[in-house]
Short mmCIF file of C-alpha atoms in Angstrom, two decimals:
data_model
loop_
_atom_site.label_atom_id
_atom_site.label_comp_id
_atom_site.label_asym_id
_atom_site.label_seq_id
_atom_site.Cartn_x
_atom_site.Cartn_y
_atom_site.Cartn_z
CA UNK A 1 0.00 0.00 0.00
CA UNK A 2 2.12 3.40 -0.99
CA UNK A 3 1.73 6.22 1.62
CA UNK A 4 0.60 8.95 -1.01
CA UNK A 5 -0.07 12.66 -0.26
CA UNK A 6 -3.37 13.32 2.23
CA UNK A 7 -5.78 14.38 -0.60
CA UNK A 8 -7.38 17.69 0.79
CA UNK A 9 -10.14 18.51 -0.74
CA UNK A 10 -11.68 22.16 -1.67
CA UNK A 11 -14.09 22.81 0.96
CA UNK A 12 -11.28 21.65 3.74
CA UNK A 13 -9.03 24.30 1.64
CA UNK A 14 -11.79 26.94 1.95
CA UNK A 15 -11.81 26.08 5.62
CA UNK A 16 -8.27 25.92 6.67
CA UNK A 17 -7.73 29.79 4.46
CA UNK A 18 -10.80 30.80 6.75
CA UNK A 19 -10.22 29.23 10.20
CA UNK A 20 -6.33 28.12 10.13
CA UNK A 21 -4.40 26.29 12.81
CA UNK A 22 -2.33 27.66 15.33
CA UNK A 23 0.16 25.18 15.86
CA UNK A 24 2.90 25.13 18.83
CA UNK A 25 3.89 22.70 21.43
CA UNK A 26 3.81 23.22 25.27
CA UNK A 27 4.90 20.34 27.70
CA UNK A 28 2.44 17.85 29.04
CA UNK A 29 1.39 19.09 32.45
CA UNK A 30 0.21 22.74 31.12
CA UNK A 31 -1.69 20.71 28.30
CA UNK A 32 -3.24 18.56 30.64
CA UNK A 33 -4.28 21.63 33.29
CA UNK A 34 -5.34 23.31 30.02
CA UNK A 35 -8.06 19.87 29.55
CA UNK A 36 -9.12 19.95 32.77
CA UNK A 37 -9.94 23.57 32.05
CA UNK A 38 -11.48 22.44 29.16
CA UNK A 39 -13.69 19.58 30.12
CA UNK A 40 -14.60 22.06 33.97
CA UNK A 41 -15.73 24.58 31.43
CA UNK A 42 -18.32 22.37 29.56
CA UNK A 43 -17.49 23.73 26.47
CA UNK A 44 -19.02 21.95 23.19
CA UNK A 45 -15.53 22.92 21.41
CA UNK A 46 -11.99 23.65 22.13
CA UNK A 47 -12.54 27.06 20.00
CA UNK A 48 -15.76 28.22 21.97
CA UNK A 49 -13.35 27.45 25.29
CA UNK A 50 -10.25 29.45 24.03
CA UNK A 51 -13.47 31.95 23.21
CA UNK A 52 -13.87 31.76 26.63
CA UNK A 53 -10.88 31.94 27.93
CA UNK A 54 -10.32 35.53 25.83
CA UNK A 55 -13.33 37.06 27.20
CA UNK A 56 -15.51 36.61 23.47
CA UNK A 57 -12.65 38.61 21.71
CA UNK A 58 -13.08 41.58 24.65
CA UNK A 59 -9.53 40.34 25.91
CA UNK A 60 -7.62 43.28 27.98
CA UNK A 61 -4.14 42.48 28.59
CA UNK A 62 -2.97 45.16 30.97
CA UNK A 63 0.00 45.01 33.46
CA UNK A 64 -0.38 44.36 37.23
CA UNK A 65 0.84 47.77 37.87
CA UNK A 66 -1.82 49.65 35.32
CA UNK A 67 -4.49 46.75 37.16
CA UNK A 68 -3.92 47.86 40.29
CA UNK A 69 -3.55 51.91 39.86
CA UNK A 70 -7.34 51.22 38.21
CA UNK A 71 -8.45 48.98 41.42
CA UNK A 72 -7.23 51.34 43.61
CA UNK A 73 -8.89 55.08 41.56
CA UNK A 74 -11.90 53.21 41.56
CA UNK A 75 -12.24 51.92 45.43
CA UNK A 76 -11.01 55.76 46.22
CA UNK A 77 -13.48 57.47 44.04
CA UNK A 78 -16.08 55.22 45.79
CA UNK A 79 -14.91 55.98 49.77
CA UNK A 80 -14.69 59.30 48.70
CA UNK A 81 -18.12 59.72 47.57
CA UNK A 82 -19.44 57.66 50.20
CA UNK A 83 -17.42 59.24 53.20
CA UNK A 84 -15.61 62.51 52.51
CA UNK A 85 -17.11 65.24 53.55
CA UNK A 86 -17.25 68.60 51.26
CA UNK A 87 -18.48 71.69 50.88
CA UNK A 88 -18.30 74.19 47.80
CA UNK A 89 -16.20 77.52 47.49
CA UNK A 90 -18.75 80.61 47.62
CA UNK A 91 -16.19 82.61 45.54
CA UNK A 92 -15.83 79.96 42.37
CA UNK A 93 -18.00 77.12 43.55
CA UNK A 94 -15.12 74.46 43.25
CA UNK A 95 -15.69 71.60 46.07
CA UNK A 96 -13.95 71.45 48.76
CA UNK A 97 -12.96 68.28 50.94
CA UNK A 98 -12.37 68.60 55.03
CA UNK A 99 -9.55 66.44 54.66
CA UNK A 100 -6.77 68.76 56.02
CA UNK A 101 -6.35 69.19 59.69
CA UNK A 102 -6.93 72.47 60.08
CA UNK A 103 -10.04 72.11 58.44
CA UNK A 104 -11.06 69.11 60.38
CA UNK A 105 -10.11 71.31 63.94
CA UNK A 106 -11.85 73.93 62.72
CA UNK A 107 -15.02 71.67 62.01
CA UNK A 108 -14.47 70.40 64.78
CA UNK A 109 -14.75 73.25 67.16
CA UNK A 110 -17.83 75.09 65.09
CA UNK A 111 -19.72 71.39 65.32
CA UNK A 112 -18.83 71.87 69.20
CA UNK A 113 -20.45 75.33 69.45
CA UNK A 114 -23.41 74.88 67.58
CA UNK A 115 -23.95 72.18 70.73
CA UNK A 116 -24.53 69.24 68.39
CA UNK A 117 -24.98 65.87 70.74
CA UNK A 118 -26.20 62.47 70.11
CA UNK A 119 -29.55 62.08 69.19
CA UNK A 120 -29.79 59.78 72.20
CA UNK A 121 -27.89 62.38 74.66
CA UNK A 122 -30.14 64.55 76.95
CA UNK A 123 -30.07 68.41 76.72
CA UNK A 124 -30.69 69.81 79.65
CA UNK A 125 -31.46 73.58 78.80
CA UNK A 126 -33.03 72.52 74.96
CA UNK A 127 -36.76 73.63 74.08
CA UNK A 128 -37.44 71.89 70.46
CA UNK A 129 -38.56 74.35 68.29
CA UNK A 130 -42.12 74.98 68.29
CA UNK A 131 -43.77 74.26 64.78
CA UNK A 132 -45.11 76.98 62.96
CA UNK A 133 -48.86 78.54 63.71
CA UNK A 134 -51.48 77.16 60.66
CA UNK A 135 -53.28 80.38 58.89
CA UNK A 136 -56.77 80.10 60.39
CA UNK A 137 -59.09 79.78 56.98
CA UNK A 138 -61.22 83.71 57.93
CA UNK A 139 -57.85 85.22 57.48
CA UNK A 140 -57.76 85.92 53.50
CA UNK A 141 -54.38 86.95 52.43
CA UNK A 142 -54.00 89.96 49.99
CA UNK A 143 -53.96 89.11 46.55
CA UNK A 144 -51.27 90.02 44.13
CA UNK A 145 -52.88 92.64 41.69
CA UNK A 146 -52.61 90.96 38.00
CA UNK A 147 -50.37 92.04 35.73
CA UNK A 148 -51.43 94.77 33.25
CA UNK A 149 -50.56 93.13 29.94
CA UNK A 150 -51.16 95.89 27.36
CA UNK A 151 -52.85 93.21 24.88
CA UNK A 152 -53.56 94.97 21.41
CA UNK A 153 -55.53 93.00 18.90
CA UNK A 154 -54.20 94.93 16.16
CA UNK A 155 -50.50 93.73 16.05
CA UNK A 156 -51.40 90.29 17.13
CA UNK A 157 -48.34 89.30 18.90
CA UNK A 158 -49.56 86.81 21.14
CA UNK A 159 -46.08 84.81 21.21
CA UNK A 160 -44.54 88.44 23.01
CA UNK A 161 -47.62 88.43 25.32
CA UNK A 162 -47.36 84.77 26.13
CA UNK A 163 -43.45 85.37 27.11
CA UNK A 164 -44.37 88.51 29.22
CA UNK A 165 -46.83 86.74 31.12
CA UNK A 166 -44.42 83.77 31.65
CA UNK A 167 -42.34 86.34 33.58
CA UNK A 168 -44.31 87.49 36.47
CA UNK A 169 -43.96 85.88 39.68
CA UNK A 170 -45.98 83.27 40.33
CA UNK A 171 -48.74 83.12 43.08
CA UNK A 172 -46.69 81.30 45.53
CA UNK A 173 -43.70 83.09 44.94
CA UNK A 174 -45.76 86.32 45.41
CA UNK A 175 -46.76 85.06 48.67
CA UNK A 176 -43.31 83.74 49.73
CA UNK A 177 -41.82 86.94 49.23
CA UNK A 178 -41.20 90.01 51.72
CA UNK A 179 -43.73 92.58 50.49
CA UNK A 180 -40.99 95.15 51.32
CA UNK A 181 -38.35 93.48 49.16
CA UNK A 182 -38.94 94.87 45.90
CA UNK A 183 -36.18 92.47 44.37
CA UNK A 184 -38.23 89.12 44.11
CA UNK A 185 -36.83 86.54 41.84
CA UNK A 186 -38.96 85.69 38.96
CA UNK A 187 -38.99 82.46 37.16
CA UNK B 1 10.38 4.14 23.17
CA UNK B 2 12.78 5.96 21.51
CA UNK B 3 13.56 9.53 22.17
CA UNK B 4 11.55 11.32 19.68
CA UNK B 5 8.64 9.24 20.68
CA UNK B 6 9.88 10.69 24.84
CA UNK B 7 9.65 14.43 23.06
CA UNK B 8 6.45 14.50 21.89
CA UNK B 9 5.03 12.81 24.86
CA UNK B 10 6.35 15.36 26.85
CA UNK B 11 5.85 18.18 25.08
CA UNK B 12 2.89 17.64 23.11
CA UNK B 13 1.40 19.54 20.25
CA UNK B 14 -1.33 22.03 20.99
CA UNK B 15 -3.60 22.99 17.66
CA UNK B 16 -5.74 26.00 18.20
CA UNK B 17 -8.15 27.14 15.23
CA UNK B 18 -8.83 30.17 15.63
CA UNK B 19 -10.73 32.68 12.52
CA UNK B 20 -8.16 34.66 10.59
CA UNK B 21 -9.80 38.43 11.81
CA UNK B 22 -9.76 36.88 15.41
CA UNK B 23 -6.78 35.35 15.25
CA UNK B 24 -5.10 38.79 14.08
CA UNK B 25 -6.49 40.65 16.44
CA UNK B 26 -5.72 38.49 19.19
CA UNK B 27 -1.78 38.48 17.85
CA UNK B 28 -1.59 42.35 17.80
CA UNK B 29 -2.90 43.03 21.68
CA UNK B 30 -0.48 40.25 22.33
CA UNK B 31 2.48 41.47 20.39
CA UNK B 32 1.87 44.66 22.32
CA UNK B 33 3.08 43.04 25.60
CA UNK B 34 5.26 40.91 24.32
CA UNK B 35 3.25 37.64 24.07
CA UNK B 36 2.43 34.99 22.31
CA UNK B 37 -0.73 33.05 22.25
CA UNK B 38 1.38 29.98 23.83
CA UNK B 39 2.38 32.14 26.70
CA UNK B 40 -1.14 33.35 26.84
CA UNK B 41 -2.22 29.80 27.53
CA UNK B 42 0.48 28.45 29.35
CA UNK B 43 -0.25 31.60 31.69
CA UNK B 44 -4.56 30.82 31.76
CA UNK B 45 -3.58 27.04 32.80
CA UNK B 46 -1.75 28.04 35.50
CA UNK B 47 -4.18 30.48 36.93
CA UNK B 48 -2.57 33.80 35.79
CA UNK B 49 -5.50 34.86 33.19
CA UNK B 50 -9.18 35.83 32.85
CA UNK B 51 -11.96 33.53 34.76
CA UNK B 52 -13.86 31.57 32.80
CA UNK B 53 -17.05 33.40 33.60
CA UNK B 54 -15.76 36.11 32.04
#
């Protein structure tokens, strides 16, 4: 029987151009750590477990260094949030973090006059604040005059009158605000 | 058993197929550290890569 050539035949061609063999040789024990891998993973194919093994072709391959600068950014950023305590710069409204110790004495020491306790501590010489008095319902409180709106039918610019009116203060606000205050926000 | 029969027992021959875009891809992140896809797997079966869940 002669030992001819291994007749390959076009759709194996097509196949091997498509999906072609990586070929190399490791020694036994990684091989066989590399089955066990295999067969634990239940995968139908050796090419779905390398699949796997890559992450579906979303491998990262980053150093241990770069791995654990990210680990640790990301367990800071998430104390900080959860712990620090801040406040924000009335002059350019950057945030600032107590973490300095001047800041923290100073905290500190305003926390301690302002006479802050535990919740469960008794205060000898505290009155809780009494809740404020409901209006009684006879009591009718002065209503805002409207505004005058000088409405024209002739130019017909309802989209201008619309806008005006969108700028007055609002009933609430009206109320809210100190009558002698002439500077009342509008919305 | 002769020794090249002793070779290839112990250091067998791994085949990987692997599609030629994948395969590519997977080369170039790995040439970027300095890898190969041997080293990739020798490192996975001894507990140095990804999980499997992954």
């Amino acid at each position: 029987m002669s030992k001819g050539k291994k007749k390959i035949t076009p759709s194996q061609k097509r196949y091997n151009q498509k999906v072609p063999a990586t070929t190399f040789r490791m020694d036994s024990d990684t091989k066989q750590k590399l089955l066990e891998l295999y067969e634990a993973s239940k995968a139908e194919t050796w090419g779905i477990f390398f699949k796997r093994l890559v992450g579906d072709y979303k491998l990262q391959l980053i150093s241990i260094e770069e791995a654990r600068k990210a680990g640790y950014e990301s367990g800071f950023s998430d104390a900080r949030s959860r712990y620090a305590v801040s406040f924000q710069c009335p002059d350019c409204g950057q945030t600032i973090f107590i973490n300095t110790p001047e800041l923290k004495k100073k905290v500190r020491k305003l926390i301690a006059e302002a006479g802050w306790v535990h919740s469960e501590c008794p205060r000898p010489n505290f009155t809780p604040p009494t809740p404020p008095k409901p209006i009684p319902p006879n009591i009718s409180l002065p209503k805002p005059n409207p505004p005058s709106v000088p409405v024209t039918k002739s130019d017909g610019n309802q989209d201008k009158i619309l806008h005006f009116l969108r700028e007055q203060p609002s009933m609430e606000q009206m109320l809210n605000s100190d009558p002698n205050n002439k500077n009342t926000t509008r919305s | 058993m002769n020794n090249r029969e002793k070779y290839n027992k112990n250091n067998p021959i791994m085949h990987i197929r692997l599609p030629v875009v994948t395969r590519d891809k997977l080369r170039a992140k790995l040439e970027k550290r300095g890898l190969t896809l041997k080293e990739l797997l020798t490192a996975f079966a001894n507990g140095k890569g990804s999980s499997l869940d992954s």
